Short mmCIF file of N, CA and C and ligand atoms in Angstrom, two decimals:
data_model
loop_
_atom_site.label_atom_id
_atom_site.label_comp_id
_atom_site.label_asym_id
_atom_site.label_seq_id
_atom_site.Cartn_x
_atom_site.Cartn_y
_atom_site.Cartn_z
N UNK A 1 -44.43 -30.92 21.00
CA UNK A 1 -44.39 -31.35 19.83
C UNK A 1 -44.19 -30.28 18.86
N UNK A 2 -44.78 -29.87 19.07
CA UNK A 2 -45.09 -28.16 17.57
C UNK A 2 -43.97 -27.38 17.84
N UNK A 3 -42.94 -27.12 18.55
CA UNK A 3 -41.94 -26.59 19.33
C UNK A 3 -40.98 -27.03 17.98
N UNK A 4 -40.62 -28.23 18.23
CA UNK A 4 -40.09 -29.15 18.30
C UNK A 4 -40.44 -29.35 16.51
N UNK A 5 -40.95 -29.45 16.06
CA UNK A 5 -40.95 -29.40 14.42
C UNK A 5 -40.86 -27.69 14.08
N UNK A 6 -41.52 -26.85 14.85
CA UNK A 6 -40.99 -25.98 14.19
C UNK A 6 -38.78 -25.41 14.46
N UNK A 7 -38.65 -26.09 15.25
CA UNK A 7 -37.06 -25.75 15.85
C UNK A 7 -36.91 -26.38 14.12
N UNK A 8 -37.33 -28.01 13.34
CA UNK A 8 -36.53 -28.75 12.51
C UNK A 8 -36.88 -27.78 11.43
N UNK A 9 -38.04 -27.58 11.62
CA UNK A 9 -37.83 -26.30 9.47
C UNK A 9 -37.37 -25.32 9.81
N UNK A 10 -37.01 -24.68 11.18
CA UNK A 10 -36.37 -23.97 10.82
C UNK A 10 -34.97 -24.07 10.21
N UNK A 11 -34.14 -25.57 10.72
CA UNK A 11 -32.99 -25.81 10.51
C UNK A 11 -32.40 -24.87 9.50
N UNK A 12 -33.33 -25.66 8.09
CA UNK A 12 -32.22 -25.61 6.81
C UNK A 12 -32.30 -24.26 6.64
N UNK A 13 -32.68 -23.18 7.38
CA UNK A 13 -33.14 -21.95 7.15
C UNK A 13 -31.97 -20.90 7.53
N UNK A 14 -32.04 -21.97 8.85
CA UNK A 14 -30.52 -20.94 10.09
C UNK A 14 -29.16 -21.84 9.28
N UNK A 15 -29.23 -22.94 7.99
CA UNK A 15 -27.79 -23.63 7.93
C UNK A 15 -27.12 -22.62 6.47
N UNK A 16 -28.58 -22.68 5.98
CA UNK A 16 -28.25 -21.57 4.55
C UNK A 16 -28.09 -20.33 4.98
N UNK A 17 -27.91 -19.72 5.98
CA UNK A 17 -27.66 -18.22 6.88
C UNK A 17 -26.72 -18.73 7.38
N UNK A 18 -25.83 -19.95 7.75
CA UNK A 18 -25.22 -19.72 8.14
C UNK A 18 -24.05 -19.32 6.84
N UNK A 19 -23.97 -21.26 6.13
CA UNK A 19 -23.42 -20.75 4.50
C UNK A 19 -23.57 -19.55 3.84
N UNK A 20 -24.43 -18.27 4.28
CA UNK A 20 -24.10 -17.92 3.38
C UNK A 20 -23.12 -16.85 4.33
N UNK A 21 -23.56 -16.74 4.98
CA UNK A 21 -22.47 -15.78 6.55
C UNK A 21 -20.64 -16.00 5.76
N UNK A 22 -20.78 -17.65 5.96
CA UNK A 22 -19.43 -18.04 5.67
C UNK A 22 -18.59 -17.37 3.58
N UNK A 23 -19.75 -17.26 3.28
CA UNK A 23 -19.99 -16.85 1.59
C UNK A 23 -19.23 -15.82 1.74
N UNK A 24 -19.71 -14.61 2.89
CA UNK A 24 -19.27 -13.60 2.25
C UNK A 24 -17.82 -13.37 3.28
N UNK A 25 -17.45 -14.00 4.37
CA UNK A 25 -16.05 -14.05 4.89
C UNK A 25 -15.18 -14.83 4.33
N UNK A 26 -15.91 -15.70 3.98
CA UNK A 26 -14.15 -16.73 3.38
C UNK A 26 -12.97 -16.23 2.35
N UNK A 27 -14.12 -16.22 1.42
CA UNK A 27 -12.71 -15.69 0.71
C UNK A 27 -12.42 -13.73 0.68
N UNK A 28 -11.70 -14.21 1.63
CA UNK A 28 -11.52 -12.55 1.84
C UNK A 28 -10.84 -10.99 0.63
N UNK A 29 -11.54 -10.49 0.26
CA UNK A 29 -11.75 -9.53 -0.72
C UNK A 29 -10.00 -9.45 -0.89
N UNK A 30 -9.43 -8.90 -2.04
CA UNK A 30 -7.85 -9.43 -2.79
C UNK A 30 -7.71 -7.74 -2.65
N UNK A 31 -6.78 -7.52 -1.65
CA UNK A 31 -6.64 -6.43 -1.72
C UNK A 31 -5.88 -4.82 -3.01
N UNK A 32 -6.53 -3.75 -3.29
CA UNK A 32 -6.90 -2.88 -4.23
C UNK A 32 -5.47 -3.03 -5.03
N UNK A 33 -5.00 -3.36 -5.98
CA UNK A 33 -3.01 -3.25 -6.67
C UNK A 33 -3.18 -2.18 -6.26
N UNK A 34 -1.52 -1.73 -6.02
CA UNK A 34 -1.10 -0.75 -5.55
C UNK A 34 -0.28 -0.95 -7.35
N UNK A 35 -0.69 0.00 -7.25
CA UNK A 35 -0.03 0.74 -8.98
C UNK A 35 0.50 2.50 -9.27
N UNK A 36 1.66 2.13 -9.88
CA UNK A 36 1.98 3.43 -10.38
C UNK A 36 1.76 3.99 -11.96
N UNK A 37 1.16 4.72 -12.30
CA UNK A 37 0.63 5.43 -13.06
C UNK A 37 1.79 4.87 -14.31
N UNK A 38 1.50 4.28 -15.12
CA UNK A 38 2.74 3.81 -16.14
C UNK A 38 3.35 4.56 -17.38
N UNK A 39 2.87 5.88 -16.24
CA UNK A 39 4.02 7.51 -17.49
C UNK A 39 5.16 7.25 -17.24
N UNK A 40 5.83 6.63 -16.02
CA UNK A 40 6.86 7.08 -15.55
C UNK A 40 7.78 5.56 -16.48
N UNK A 41 9.70 6.55 -16.20
CA UNK A 41 10.56 6.35 -17.62
C UNK A 41 10.45 4.96 -17.52
N UNK A 42 10.98 4.73 -18.26
CA UNK A 42 11.84 3.41 -18.13
C UNK A 42 12.49 2.83 -17.01
N UNK A 43 13.69 3.70 -16.90
CA UNK A 43 14.20 3.46 -16.26
C UNK A 43 14.41 3.94 -14.72
N UNK A 44 12.77 5.00 -14.20
CA UNK A 44 12.35 5.34 -13.01
C UNK A 44 11.72 4.08 -13.11
N UNK A 45 11.52 3.56 -13.81
CA UNK A 45 10.56 2.26 -13.65
C UNK A 45 11.32 1.28 -13.03
N UNK A 46 12.52 0.73 -13.65
CA UNK A 46 13.18 -0.02 -13.30
C UNK A 46 13.51 0.46 -11.64
N UNK A 47 14.34 1.53 -11.53
CA UNK A 47 14.78 1.55 -10.12
C UNK A 47 13.78 1.69 -9.36
N UNK A 48 12.33 1.96 -9.37
CA UNK A 48 11.04 1.42 -8.03
C UNK A 48 11.30 -0.19 -7.82
N UNK A 49 10.75 -0.88 -9.53
CA UNK A 49 10.18 -2.02 -9.39
C UNK A 49 11.58 -2.68 -8.53
N UNK A 50 12.82 -2.14 -8.27
CA UNK A 50 14.30 -2.85 -8.04
C UNK A 50 14.19 -2.72 -6.83
N UNK A 51 13.55 -1.66 -5.90
CA UNK A 51 13.80 -1.42 -4.70
C UNK A 51 12.55 -0.58 -3.68
N UNK A 52 12.06 0.82 -4.48
CA UNK A 52 10.58 0.50 -3.50
C UNK A 52 9.45 -0.39 -3.25
N UNK A 53 9.20 -1.24 -4.63
CA UNK A 53 7.69 -1.73 -5.19
C UNK A 53 8.21 -2.74 -4.14
N UNK A 54 9.29 -3.37 -3.11
CA UNK A 54 9.21 -4.55 -2.34
C UNK A 54 8.78 -4.30 -1.12
N UNK A 55 7.85 -3.25 -0.77
CA UNK A 55 7.62 -2.44 0.15
C UNK A 55 6.50 -1.97 0.04
N UNK A 56 6.39 -0.41 -0.99
CA UNK A 56 5.45 0.21 -1.72
C UNK A 56 4.57 -0.11 -2.25
N UNK A 57 4.51 -1.80 -2.34
CA UNK A 57 3.84 -2.30 -3.24
C UNK A 57 2.55 -3.71 -2.08
N UNK A 58 3.66 -3.59 -0.75
CA UNK A 58 3.17 -4.81 -0.55
C UNK A 58 2.22 -3.94 0.65
N UNK A 59 0.69 -4.64 1.32
CA UNK A 59 -0.08 -4.57 1.72
C UNK A 59 0.93 -4.88 3.67
N UNK A 60 0.59 -4.19 3.89
CA UNK A 60 0.76 -4.69 5.84
C UNK A 60 2.08 -4.57 6.01
N UNK A 61 3.01 -3.71 5.11
CA UNK A 61 4.02 -3.58 5.71
C UNK A 61 4.76 -2.83 6.14
N UNK A 62 3.41 -1.26 6.57
CA UNK A 62 3.38 -0.67 6.76
C UNK A 62 4.31 0.94 6.09
N UNK A 63 4.31 0.36 4.90
CA UNK A 63 4.68 1.89 3.34
C UNK A 63 3.85 2.15 3.09
N UNK A 64 3.37 2.97 2.65
CA UNK A 64 2.28 3.59 2.23
C UNK A 64 2.46 3.69 0.97
N UNK A 65 1.62 2.74 -0.09
CA UNK A 65 0.98 2.25 -0.75
C UNK A 65 1.23 3.03 -2.50
N UNK A 66 1.73 2.68 -2.70
CA UNK A 66 1.87 3.72 -4.16
C UNK A 66 0.69 3.55 -5.07
N UNK A 67 0.74 4.51 -5.38
CA UNK A 67 -0.55 4.97 -6.20
C UNK A 67 -1.81 5.58 -5.07
N UNK A 68 -2.42 5.35 -3.10
CA UNK A 68 -2.92 5.28 -2.55
C UNK A 68 -3.05 6.94 -2.07
N UNK A 69 -3.37 7.43 -3.05
CA UNK A 69 -3.36 9.47 -2.26
C UNK A 69 -3.76 10.03 -0.57
N UNK A 70 -4.85 8.87 -0.21
CA UNK A 70 -4.91 8.84 1.28
C UNK A 70 -3.22 8.15 1.80
N UNK A 71 -2.94 7.89 1.46
CA UNK A 71 -2.56 6.92 2.49
C UNK A 71 -1.19 8.03 2.39
N UNK A 72 -0.92 8.73 1.35
CA UNK A 72 0.00 9.78 0.64
C UNK A 72 0.24 10.68 2.04
N UNK A 73 -1.58 11.78 1.30
CA UNK A 73 -1.38 12.93 1.75
C UNK A 73 -0.84 13.43 2.64
N UNK A 74 -0.53 12.87 3.98
CA UNK A 74 -0.14 13.76 5.30
C UNK A 74 1.62 13.13 5.03
N UNK A 75 1.61 12.65 4.19
CA UNK A 75 3.33 12.25 4.40
C UNK A 75 3.76 13.83 3.58
N UNK A 76 3.42 13.69 2.63
CA UNK A 76 3.51 14.86 1.30
C UNK A 76 3.54 16.38 2.01
N UNK A 77 2.16 16.04 3.24
CA UNK A 77 2.36 17.67 3.93
C UNK A 77 2.93 18.05 4.50
N UNK A 78 4.56 17.20 4.73
CA UNK A 78 5.81 17.01 5.76
C UNK A 78 6.52 18.50 4.11
N UNK A 79 6.45 17.75 3.56
CA UNK A 79 7.27 18.65 1.92
C UNK A 79 8.11 17.67 1.69
N UNK A 80 9.06 18.16 0.79
CA UNK A 80 9.62 17.34 -0.18
C UNK A 80 10.84 17.10 0.32
N UNK A 81 11.67 17.77 1.90
CA UNK A 81 12.82 18.22 2.38
C UNK A 81 12.90 17.27 2.72
N UNK A 82 11.68 16.84 4.38
CA UNK A 82 11.52 15.88 5.04
C UNK A 82 11.36 14.23 3.93
N UNK A 83 10.36 14.52 3.17
CA UNK A 83 10.40 13.13 2.48
C UNK A 83 11.60 12.55 2.15
N UNK A 84 12.38 13.95 1.23
CA UNK A 84 13.81 13.43 0.56
C UNK A 84 14.71 12.88 1.92
N UNK A 85 14.44 14.02 3.47
CA UNK A 85 15.94 13.11 4.44
C UNK A 85 15.26 11.95 4.75
N UNK A 86 13.73 11.58 4.77
CA UNK A 86 13.67 10.50 5.98
C UNK A 86 14.23 8.07 4.93
N UNK A 87 14.32 9.82 3.07
CA UNK A 87 14.01 8.29 2.18
C UNK A 87 15.97 8.09 2.08
N UNK A 88 17.16 9.42 2.19
CA UNK A 88 18.04 8.97 2.18
C UNK A 88 18.53 8.75 3.16
N UNK A 89 18.16 9.19 4.45
CA UNK A 89 18.26 8.84 5.36
C UNK A 89 17.73 7.57 7.36
N UNK A 90 16.28 7.01 6.24
CA UNK A 90 15.89 6.18 6.66
C UNK A 90 14.67 6.66 7.84
N UNK A 91 13.44 5.96 8.16
CA UNK A 91 12.56 6.54 9.15
C UNK A 91 12.05 5.09 9.35
N UNK A 92 12.45 5.25 10.60
CA UNK A 92 11.34 3.71 11.06
C UNK A 92 12.09 2.15 10.37
N UNK A 93 10.79 1.77 9.98
CA UNK A 93 11.28 0.63 9.10
C UNK A 93 11.38 0.75 7.58
N UNK A 94 11.50 2.23 7.37
CA UNK A 94 11.64 2.49 6.13
C UNK A 94 13.00 3.04 5.97
N UNK A 95 14.20 1.71 4.74
CA UNK A 95 15.28 1.64 5.12
C UNK A 95 15.87 3.35 4.75
N UNK A 96 17.22 3.61 5.49
CA UNK A 96 18.26 4.25 4.26
C UNK A 96 18.13 3.72 2.82
N UNK A 97 17.78 5.20 2.04
CA UNK A 97 17.35 5.24 0.67
C UNK A 97 17.42 4.40 0.02
N UNK A 98 15.93 4.15 1.09
CA UNK A 98 14.97 2.79 -0.03
C UNK A 98 15.58 1.86 0.05
N UNK A 99 17.04 1.43 0.28
CA UNK A 99 17.82 0.14 -0.33
C UNK A 99 17.42 0.11 -1.80
N UNK A 100 17.78 1.88 -2.12
CA UNK A 100 18.59 1.82 -3.95
C UNK A 100 19.87 2.85 -3.74
N UNK A 101 20.44 2.20 -3.16
CA UNK A 101 22.10 2.36 -3.06
C UNK A 101 22.43 3.51 -4.01
N UNK A 102 22.45 3.03 -5.65
CA UNK A 102 22.77 4.12 -6.12
C UNK A 102 21.42 4.56 -6.95
N UNK A 103 20.88 5.45 -6.41
CA UNK A 103 19.56 6.12 -6.40
C UNK A 103 20.82 7.95 -6.19
N UNK A 104 19.71 8.73 -7.22
CA UNK A 104 20.03 10.02 -7.41
C UNK A 104 18.76 10.56 -5.99
N UNK A 105 19.68 11.77 -5.23
CA UNK A 105 17.95 12.38 -4.52
C UNK A 105 17.33 13.38 -5.60
N UNK A 106 17.64 13.45 -7.34
CA UNK A 106 16.75 13.93 -8.32
C UNK A 106 15.72 12.57 -8.45
N UNK A 107 16.65 11.63 -8.60
CA UNK A 107 15.46 10.05 -8.52
C UNK A 107 14.93 10.04 -7.20
N UNK A 108 15.00 9.81 -6.62
CA UNK A 108 14.59 9.70 -5.17
C UNK A 108 13.28 11.14 -5.50
N UNK A 109 13.11 11.65 -5.51
CA UNK A 109 12.31 12.91 -5.68
C UNK A 109 11.54 12.14 -6.74
N UNK A 110 11.85 11.97 -8.05
CA UNK A 110 11.14 11.18 -8.94
C UNK A 110 9.55 10.33 -8.40
N UNK A 111 10.91 9.21 -7.24
CA UNK A 111 10.35 8.38 -7.73
C UNK A 111 9.53 8.47 -6.21
N UNK A 112 9.70 9.73 -4.94
CA UNK A 112 7.99 9.61 -4.97
C UNK A 112 6.95 10.18 -5.08
N UNK A 113 7.55 10.95 -6.24
CA UNK A 113 6.33 11.63 -6.74
C UNK A 113 5.49 10.70 -7.68
N UNK A 114 6.10 9.43 -8.26
CA UNK A 114 5.86 8.19 -8.59
C UNK A 114 5.39 8.11 -7.94
N UNK A 115 4.85 7.43 -6.94
CA UNK A 115 4.27 6.60 -5.60
C UNK A 115 3.56 7.61 -5.00
N UNK A 116 3.54 8.90 -5.05
CA UNK A 116 2.61 9.65 -4.04
C UNK A 116 1.40 9.85 -4.80
N UNK A 117 1.38 9.72 -6.36
CA UNK A 117 0.85 10.61 -7.23
C UNK A 117 0.64 11.96 -7.20
N UNK A 118 1.76 12.92 -6.46
CA UNK A 118 2.24 14.36 -6.51
C UNK A 118 3.55 14.36 -7.16
N UNK A 119 3.24 15.82 -7.96
CA UNK A 119 4.48 16.77 -8.29
C UNK A 119 4.80 17.77 -7.19
N UNK A 120 6.33 17.61 -7.61
CA UNK A 120 6.46 18.48 -6.20
C UNK A 120 7.04 20.60 -6.81
N UNK A 121 7.52 21.32 -6.65
CA UNK A 121 7.87 21.92 -7.27
C UNK A 121 9.12 21.86 -7.70
C1 LIG B 1 12.10 -1.97 3.45
C2 LIG B 1 11.55 -1.40 3.25
C3 LIG B 1 10.54 -0.34 2.51
C4 LIG B 1 11.62 0.12 1.35
C5 LIG B 1 12.47 -1.43 0.69
C6 LIG B 1 11.46 0.83 0.60
N1 LIG B 1 10.54 1.55 1.61
FE1 LIG B 1 9.80 3.50 1.85
N2 LIG B 1 8.91 3.47 3.78
C7 LIG B 1 8.78 1.89 4.13
C8 LIG B 1 8.19 2.30 5.41
C9 LIG B 1 7.48 0.49 5.96
C10 LIG B 1 7.70 3.16 5.49
C11 LIG B 1 6.47 4.02 6.23
C12 LIG B 1 7.20 4.01 7.74
C13 LIG B 1 6.54 4.80 8.68
O1 LIG B 1 6.29 6.18 8.75
O2 LIG B 1 7.09 4.42 9.74
C14 LIG B 1 7.91 4.08 4.51
C15 LIG B 1 8.05 5.41 4.01
C16 LIG B 1 8.78 6.09 3.20
C17 LIG B 1 8.48 7.28 2.92
C18 LIG B 1 7.52 8.27 3.27
C19 LIG B 1 8.51 8.84 4.71
C20 LIG B 1 7.79 9.70 5.69
O3 LIG B 1 8.41 11.23 5.34
O4 LIG B 1 6.20 9.97 6.15
C21 LIG B 1 9.11 7.99 1.45
C22 LIG B 1 8.96 8.93 0.76
C23 LIG B 1 9.21 6.64 1.12
N3 LIG B 1 9.19 5.67 2.19
C24 LIG B 1 10.09 6.16 0.03
C25 LIG B 1 10.12 5.63 -0.62
C26 LIG B 1 11.84 5.09 -1.71
C27 LIG B 1 11.86 6.40 -2.40
C28 LIG B 1 11.74 3.86 -1.96
C29 LIG B 1 12.53 3.39 -3.16
C30 LIG B 1 13.76 4.18 -3.73
C31 LIG B 1 11.81 3.48 -0.54
N4 LIG B 1 11.27 4.34 0.13
C32 LIG B 1 11.67 1.94 0.10
C33 LIG B 1 9.50 0.86 3.75
C34 LIG B 1 10.69 0.60 2.42
#
């Protein structure tokens, strides 16, 4: 009898605990928005919006997210020549030309700088 009542007394506390757990897990925190600095020229921003953003601003695509220095660091370390090669020729799930068929090599470099937050020489 005593054990039973102790159990009953514990029930609300347990339910509260469960509810509290549910609260922290249910609404998963929104992923930090991938963003590029607002300093990009309108033209470059338009190219980015039209081509690169579809993947590089979407978590889960496997693409290093724009503005995520950590994700870009090992890629930047390869050097701009490799990055340009991979952009123009494609690289795994990264489509050739980043789906921007009319982008110039110079624009690709600027787009990579924009997304990675790095300035190449
Ligand atoms: C269809 C989706 C998609 C689009 C569109 C896209 N990318 Fe990517 N990109 C990826 C993925 C996925 C990776 C990661 C590939 C890997 O590491 O396996 C990637 C990787 C890269 C890399 C790193 C390559 C390396 O060597 O590490 C660069 C640079 C890049 N993208 C540039 C661009 C640029 C510039 C654009 C727009 C002109 C663009 N991407 C558009 C999906 C995309």
